[in-house]
Coordinates of C-alpha atoms in Angstrom, one line a residue:
M1 CA 91.0 95.5 114.2
K2 CA 93.2 97.0 111.5
V3 CA 96.7 97.4 112.8
L4 CA 99.7 99.3 111.4
V5 CA 103.2 98.6 112.7
I6 CA 106.0 101.1 112.2
G7 CA 109.5 99.8 111.7
G8 CA 111.4 97.1 109.9
G9 CA 113.5 95.0 112.3
A10 CA 113.3 91.7 114.0
R11 CA 111.3 93.4 116.9
E12 CA 108.7 94.5 114.4
H13 CA 108.7 91.1 112.8
A14 CA 108.0 89.5 116.2
L15 CA 105.2 92.0 116.8
C16 CA 103.7 91.3 113.4
R17 CA 104.0 87.6 113.8
S18 CA 102.1 87.7 117.1
L19 CA 99.5 90.1 115.6
S20 CA 99.0 87.9 112.6
L21 CA 98.1 85.0 115.0
D22 CA 95.6 87.2 116.9
P23 CA 92.0 86.5 115.8
D24 CA 91.0 90.1 116.5
V25 CA 93.3 91.4 113.8
S26 CA 91.4 91.6 110.5
A27 CA 94.2 93.5 108.6
L28 CA 97.9 93.9 109.3
H29 CA 100.1 96.5 107.7
C30 CA 103.8 97.5 108.3
A31 CA 105.9 100.4 107.2
P32 CA 108.5 100.0 105.9
G33 CA 108.8 96.3 107.0
N34 CA 111.3 93.8 105.6
A35 CA 111.4 90.6 103.5
G36 CA 110.1 88.4 106.4
I37 CA 107.4 90.8 107.6
A38 CA 106.0 90.8 104.0
E39 CA 104.9 87.2 104.5
V40 CA 102.4 88.2 107.3
A41 CA 101.6 91.9 106.6
E42 CA 101.1 94.3 103.7
L43 CA 104.1 96.6 103.4
H44 CA 104.1 100.3 102.7
G45 CA 107.2 102.3 101.6
V46 CA 106.8 105.1 104.1
N47 CA 109.7 106.7 106.0
A48 CA 109.2 105.6 109.6
L49 CA 110.7 109.0 110.8
D50 CA 108.2 111.1 108.8
G51 CA 105.3 111.7 111.3
A52 CA 103.1 113.4 108.7
A53 CA 103.5 110.6 106.2
V54 CA 102.9 107.9 108.8
A55 CA 99.8 109.7 110.1
E56 CA 98.5 110.0 106.5
L57 CA 99.0 106.3 105.9
A58 CA 97.2 105.4 109.1
V59 CA 94.2 107.6 108.2
G60 CA 94.2 106.2 104.6
L61 CA 94.2 102.6 106.0
E62 CA 91.5 103.5 108.6
A63 CA 93.8 101.9 111.2
D64 CA 92.3 101.1 114.6
L65 CA 95.8 100.9 116.2
V66 CA 99.2 102.1 115.2
I67 CA 102.3 100.5 117.0
V68 CA 105.5 102.5 116.7
G69 CA 108.4 99.9 117.1
P70 CA 111.8 101.7 117.1
E71 CA 113.0 104.4 119.3
A72 CA 114.0 106.9 116.7
P73 CA 110.5 107.5 115.3
L74 CA 109.2 107.8 118.9
V75 CA 111.8 110.5 119.8
A76 CA 111.0 112.2 116.5
G77 CA 107.3 112.5 117.5
V78 CA 105.8 110.1 115.1
A79 CA 103.3 108.8 117.8
D80 CA 102.3 112.4 118.4
A81 CA 101.5 113.0 114.7
V82 CA 99.3 109.9 114.6
R83 CA 97.6 110.7 117.9
D84 CA 96.8 114.2 116.6
R85 CA 94.7 112.6 113.9
G86 CA 92.6 110.8 116.4
I87 CA 94.0 107.3 116.0
P88 CA 95.0 105.2 119.0
V89 CA 98.8 104.8 119.2
F90 CA 101.0 102.4 121.2
G91 CA 104.0 104.4 121.9
P92 CA 104.9 107.4 124.0
S93 CA 105.0 111.1 123.0
A94 CA 108.3 112.7 121.9
Q95 CA 108.5 114.3 125.3
A96 CA 108.0 111.1 127.3
A97 CA 110.3 109.2 124.9
Q98 CA 113.2 111.4 126.2
L99 CA 113.3 108.7 128.9
E100 CA 115.3 106.8 126.2
G101 CA 116.3 109.8 124.1
S102 CA 118.4 111.4 126.8
K103 CA 120.3 109.5 129.5
A104 CA 120.5 112.8 131.5
F105 CA 116.7 113.2 131.4
A106 CA 116.2 109.6 132.5
K107 CA 118.6 110.2 135.5
D108 CA 116.6 113.3 136.5
V109 CA 113.3 111.4 136.4
M110 CA 114.8 108.6 138.4
A111 CA 116.1 111.0 141.0
A112 CA 112.7 112.6 141.4
A113 CA 111.0 109.3 141.6
A114 CA 113.5 107.8 144.1
V115 CA 114.3 105.0 141.6
P116 CA 117.4 103.1 142.5
T117 CA 120.2 103.5 139.9
A118 CA 123.9 104.0 139.5
R119 CA 125.5 107.3 140.7
S120 CA 126.5 109.4 137.7
Y121 CA 127.8 112.6 136.3
V122 CA 126.6 114.4 133.2
C123 CA 129.7 115.8 131.4
T124 CA 130.1 118.3 128.5
T125 CA 133.8 119.3 128.8
P126 CA 137.0 117.4 128.9
Q127 CA 137.7 118.5 132.4
E128 CA 134.3 117.2 133.6
I129 CA 135.0 113.9 131.8
D130 CA 138.4 113.5 133.5
E131 CA 137.0 114.3 136.9
A132 CA 134.1 111.8 136.6
L133 CA 136.4 109.0 135.3
D134 CA 138.8 109.7 138.2
A135 CA 135.9 109.7 140.7
F136 CA 134.5 106.3 139.7
G137 CA 137.6 104.4 138.6
A138 CA 137.6 101.2 136.6
P139 CA 135.6 99.6 135.2
Y140 CA 134.5 102.7 133.4
V141 CA 130.9 103.1 132.2
V142 CA 130.5 105.8 129.6
K143 CA 127.1 106.5 127.9
D144 CA 126.3 108.8 125.0
D145 CA 123.5 111.0 126.2
G146 CA 121.5 110.6 122.9
L147 CA 120.2 107.7 120.9
A148 CA 122.9 105.4 119.6
A149 CA 121.0 102.2 118.4
G150 CA 122.2 100.2 121.4
K151 CA 125.9 101.0 120.7
G152 CA 126.4 104.2 122.6
V153 CA 127.7 102.5 125.8
V154 CA 131.3 101.6 126.5
V155 CA 132.3 99.5 129.5
T156 CA 136.0 99.2 129.8
E157 CA 139.0 98.9 132.1
D158 CA 141.0 101.1 129.8
V159 CA 140.7 104.8 130.9
E160 CA 142.0 106.0 127.5
A161 CA 139.3 104.1 125.6
A162 CA 136.7 105.4 128.1
R163 CA 138.0 109.0 127.6
A164 CA 138.0 108.7 123.8
H165 CA 134.4 107.5 123.7
A166 CA 133.4 110.3 126.1
L167 CA 135.1 113.0 124.0
A168 CA 133.4 111.7 120.9
C169 CA 130.0 112.5 122.4
D170 CA 128.5 116.0 122.6
R171 CA 127.1 115.2 126.0
V172 CA 127.9 112.1 128.0
V173 CA 126.8 110.3 131.2
I174 CA 129.6 108.7 133.2
E175 CA 128.5 106.4 136.0
E176 CA 129.5 103.8 138.5
F177 CA 129.8 100.2 137.4
L178 CA 127.0 98.0 138.5
D179 CA 127.9 94.4 139.4
G180 CA 125.7 91.4 139.0
P181 CA 123.6 89.8 136.3
E182 CA 121.4 92.0 134.0
V183 CA 117.7 91.6 133.5
S184 CA 115.3 93.2 130.9
L185 CA 111.8 93.8 132.2
F186 CA 109.1 95.3 129.9
A187 CA 105.9 96.9 131.1
V188 CA 102.9 98.0 129.1
T189 CA 101.4 101.2 130.5
D190 CA 98.6 103.6 129.6
G191 CA 100.2 106.4 131.7
E192 CA 98.5 105.2 134.9
S193 CA 98.2 101.5 135.1
V194 CA 101.3 99.4 134.6
V195 CA 101.2 95.7 133.5
P196 CA 104.6 93.9 133.6
L197 CA 105.6 91.3 131.1
Q198 CA 107.9 88.3 131.8
P199 CA 111.6 89.1 132.4
A200 CA 114.3 88.2 129.9
Q201 CA 118.0 88.3 129.7
D202 CA 119.9 89.4 126.6
F203 CA 123.5 89.1 125.5
K204 CA 125.1 92.5 124.5
R205 CA 128.7 91.5 123.7
A206 CA 129.5 90.4 120.1
Y207 CA 131.3 87.2 120.9
D208 CA 131.1 84.1 123.1
G209 CA 131.9 84.4 126.8
D210 CA 130.7 88.1 126.8
Q211 CA 133.8 89.2 124.8
G212 CA 134.1 91.8 122.2
P213 CA 132.3 95.1 121.6
N214 CA 128.8 96.0 122.7
T215 CA 126.1 95.4 120.1
G216 CA 122.4 95.9 119.8
G217 CA 122.0 92.3 121.2
M218 CA 123.1 88.9 120.0
G219 CA 120.5 86.7 121.7
A220 CA 118.1 86.4 124.6
Y221 CA 116.1 83.9 126.7
S222 CA 113.1 83.7 129.0
P223 CA 112.2 82.8 131.7
L224 CA 115.0 83.3 134.2
P225 CA 115.0 80.3 136.5
W226 CA 117.7 81.9 138.7
A227 CA 115.8 85.1 139.4
D228 CA 114.0 85.8 142.7
P229 CA 110.3 85.0 142.2
K230 CA 109.5 88.4 143.8
L231 CA 111.7 90.3 141.3
V232 CA 108.8 91.5 139.1
D233 CA 106.8 92.7 142.1
E234 CA 109.9 94.5 143.5
V235 CA 110.6 96.3 140.2
M236 CA 107.0 97.2 139.8
A237 CA 107.0 98.9 143.2
T238 CA 110.4 100.6 143.1
V239 CA 111.0 101.3 139.5
L240 CA 108.1 101.0 137.0
Q241 CA 105.1 102.5 138.8
P242 CA 107.1 105.4 140.4
T243 CA 108.6 106.3 137.0
V244 CA 105.1 106.3 135.3
D245 CA 103.7 108.3 138.2
E246 CA 106.6 110.9 138.0
L247 CA 106.2 111.4 134.3
R248 CA 102.4 111.9 134.7
R249 CA 103.1 114.4 137.5
R250 CA 105.3 116.3 135.1
G251 CA 102.5 116.6 132.6
T252 CA 104.2 114.2 130.1
P253 CA 102.4 110.9 130.7
F254 CA 104.2 107.8 129.3
S255 CA 101.9 105.6 127.3
G256 CA 103.4 102.6 125.6
L257 CA 106.2 100.1 126.4
L258 CA 108.5 101.0 129.3
Y259 CA 111.6 98.9 129.3
A260 CA 113.8 98.7 132.4
G261 CA 117.3 97.4 131.9
L262 CA 118.3 96.2 135.4
A263 CA 121.4 95.0 137.3
I264 CA 120.8 92.6 140.2
T265 CA 123.6 94.0 142.3
S266 CA 125.0 92.9 145.7
R267 CA 123.2 96.0 147.0
G268 CA 119.9 95.2 145.3
V269 CA 118.1 96.0 142.0
R270 CA 119.5 99.0 140.1
V271 CA 118.3 100.6 136.8
I272 CA 121.0 100.6 134.2
E273 CA 118.8 102.3 131.6
F274 CA 115.3 102.9 130.4
N275 CA 114.0 102.4 126.9
A276 CA 110.8 103.7 125.5
R277 CA 109.9 100.7 123.3
F278 CA 110.1 96.9 123.1
G279 CA 113.8 95.7 123.3
D280 CA 115.4 93.7 120.5
P281 CA 116.1 90.7 120.9
E282 CA 114.2 90.3 124.2
T283 CA 110.9 90.9 122.5
Q284 CA 111.4 87.8 120.4
V285 CA 111.4 85.5 123.4
V286 CA 108.9 87.4 125.6
L287 CA 106.2 87.4 122.8
A288 CA 107.0 83.7 122.1
R289 CA 105.7 83.0 125.6
L290 CA 102.8 85.4 125.7
K291 CA 99.4 83.6 125.3
T292 CA 97.2 86.6 125.8
P293 CA 96.3 88.1 122.3
L294 CA 98.7 91.0 121.7
A295 CA 96.4 93.5 119.9
G296 CA 93.9 93.8 122.7
L297 CA 96.7 94.4 125.2
L298 CA 98.4 97.1 123.2
H299 CA 95.0 98.7 122.2
A300 CA 94.1 98.9 125.9
A301 CA 97.3 100.8 126.6
A302 CA 96.7 103.1 123.7
T303 CA 93.1 103.9 124.8
G304 CA 93.7 104.2 128.6
T305 CA 91.7 101.1 129.5
L306 CA 94.5 98.9 130.8
A307 CA 93.0 98.6 134.3
A308 CA 90.0 96.7 132.9
L309 CA 92.2 94.0 131.2
P310 CA 92.2 90.5 132.7
P311 CA 95.6 89.2 133.9
L312 CA 98.0 88.2 131.2
R313 CA 98.4 84.5 130.4
W314 CA 101.8 82.9 129.7
S315 CA 103.2 79.6 128.5
D316 CA 105.0 77.5 131.1
G317 CA 107.7 76.8 128.7
A318 CA 110.8 78.6 127.6
A319 CA 112.1 80.6 124.6
V320 CA 115.6 81.2 123.2
T321 CA 116.6 83.6 120.4
V322 CA 119.9 83.5 118.6
V323 CA 120.9 86.5 116.4
I324 CA 122.7 85.9 113.1
A325 CA 124.7 89.0 112.2
S326 CA 126.5 89.9 109.0
H327 CA 130.3 90.0 108.4
N328 CA 132.1 92.7 110.4
Y329 CA 129.1 93.6 112.7
P330 CA 129.0 95.7 114.9
D331 CA 131.4 97.8 112.8
T332 CA 130.4 98.6 109.2
P333 CA 128.6 95.4 108.2
R334 CA 128.7 93.8 104.8
T335 CA 125.3 93.7 103.1
G336 CA 123.9 92.2 99.9
D337 CA 124.9 88.6 100.6
P338 CA 122.3 85.9 99.7
I339 CA 120.7 84.0 102.5
S340 CA 119.7 80.3 102.1
G341 CA 118.1 77.7 104.4
L342 CA 115.0 79.8 105.4
A343 CA 112.6 77.4 103.7
D344 CA 114.4 74.4 105.4
V345 CA 113.7 75.9 108.8
A346 CA 110.1 76.5 107.9
E347 CA 109.7 72.9 106.7
E348 CA 111.8 71.1 109.3
D349 CA 111.5 73.1 112.5
A350 CA 108.2 75.0 112.6
P351 CA 106.3 75.8 114.6
E352 CA 108.7 75.2 117.5
A353 CA 111.4 77.2 115.8
Y354 CA 111.1 80.1 113.3
V355 CA 113.1 82.9 111.7
L356 CA 112.4 86.6 112.3
H357 CA 113.9 88.9 109.8
A358 CA 115.9 92.0 110.9
G359 CA 118.1 93.4 108.2
T360 CA 116.8 91.7 105.0
Q361 CA 115.5 92.6 101.6
R362 CA 114.5 90.8 98.4
D363 CA 116.3 91.3 95.1
E364 CA 114.5 91.4 91.7
S365 CA 114.5 87.6 91.5
G366 CA 112.9 87.2 94.9
A367 CA 116.0 86.0 96.7
V368 CA 116.5 87.2 100.3
L369 CA 119.7 89.2 100.8
S370 CA 121.3 90.7 103.9
A371 CA 120.6 94.4 104.4
G372 CA 121.9 95.3 107.8
G373 CA 124.1 94.3 110.8
R374 CA 121.8 92.0 112.6
V375 CA 120.2 90.0 109.8
L376 CA 118.0 87.3 111.4
S377 CA 116.7 86.3 114.8
V378 CA 116.2 82.5 115.1
T379 CA 113.6 81.9 117.9
A380 CA 112.6 78.6 119.4
T381 CA 110.3 77.5 122.2
G382 CA 110.3 74.3 124.3
S383 CA 109.2 72.8 127.6
D384 CA 112.5 74.1 129.1
L385 CA 115.5 76.2 128.2
T386 CA 117.6 73.2 127.2
T387 CA 115.0 72.1 124.7
A388 CA 114.4 75.6 123.4
R389 CA 118.1 76.2 123.0
Q390 CA 118.7 72.9 121.1
R391 CA 115.9 73.8 118.7
A392 CA 117.2 77.3 118.1
Y393 CA 120.7 76.1 117.3
R394 CA 119.4 73.3 115.1
A395 CA 117.6 75.9 113.0
V396 CA 120.6 78.3 113.0
G397 CA 122.6 75.4 111.5
R398 CA 120.3 75.2 108.5
I399 CA 120.9 78.8 107.5
S400 CA 123.7 79.9 105.3
L401 CA 125.0 83.5 105.0
D402 CA 128.5 84.1 103.8
G403 CA 130.7 85.6 106.5
S404 CA 127.9 85.6 109.1
Q405 CA 128.5 85.3 112.8
H406 CA 126.5 84.3 115.8
R407 CA 127.2 83.5 119.5
T408 CA 127.1 79.8 120.4
D409 CA 126.6 80.3 124.1
I410 CA 123.1 81.9 124.3
A411 CA 121.4 80.5 127.4
A412 CA 124.1 77.8 127.7
K413 CA 125.0 78.6 131.3
V414 CA 121.5 78.7 132.6
A415 CA 120.4 75.7 130.6
G416 CA 123.4 73.7 132.0
D417 CA 124.6 72.9 128.5
A418 CA 128.0 72.6 127.1
V419 CA 128.6 75.3 124.4
S420 CA 127.6 73.8 121.0

């Protein structure tokens, strides 16, 4: 199978790493990729948002499967452009991707499918914003209706900060605060059948102790030893399958990766948000535990044959990912700083720990430089979360990036560890 992955972050590096280990993959390509992905796939300098160019590349490569990683190309219709050329695509249509592209659309689908979620208001005027904030009270949850790269949500006790964020958005969803721990659950679907993956938990806040601004995610772990063993079955029955059925009923079937961000509240499971693609950094830990070859799973979803697939196989162990971010992230990050220690991790810690590149590039001399906010994802596996966590932080300690930051408490509480 010849596979083309679209995107250039740590999620795409995780996908490419798993695909490179799949014996069914004979050729692996990525556009545009990054410095790390270049080690396992052939890179192509194609704009990921240009559907015609991506489709032309897929045809030229005679790709058997195209995997669209990020949300922006999906919302822009890149999967449609490739599908129109007769090539199987893992990723929803632009219409179905509105499940992530518009919070208001997602709320409408959830209401029609009787999916449990937070009560909310869609606001477009200052008066509507004030009325909604007053109706719910603190803590205030304010979400930009459109795509915001994981940074369009503000949760705050400060009504003025909530109002300022709302006024900065063209259209905004204001909703009740959901108490309880959060869980990310991915499901692969062909528009009818739904196959859940293992749940994970990510860490959105920038700093230790869940302090600081929201980010795209600073780390993750899987499995969740504290979660109800029936959680996945419950979410399948009340969230994932009803949502897929509702989108098919509307004539916009969802094929690809359906991501449910969940809150385990005192009143039961509630959906915080849907995404239309693999989450980052949760993908890094989920794929680290998946033993079933990835290409066949995603190809089955892309070709409508998921129901015939055998049950997925998982490792009994655990995985932890720690994100290394650049100076000043999540505000305007500093880029162009050299990164050292990557070879040390590969030599000393592999295969139990490894580095996935997110925002990196190589200079003319071949040195790896920072090129984004979240620069690297250090992922480690182990027999349990304590072991995986220790291995991840040992590898993090080998990497040097001037001014970089990372959280020191990823999975610490659940592993019963003191923060290192």
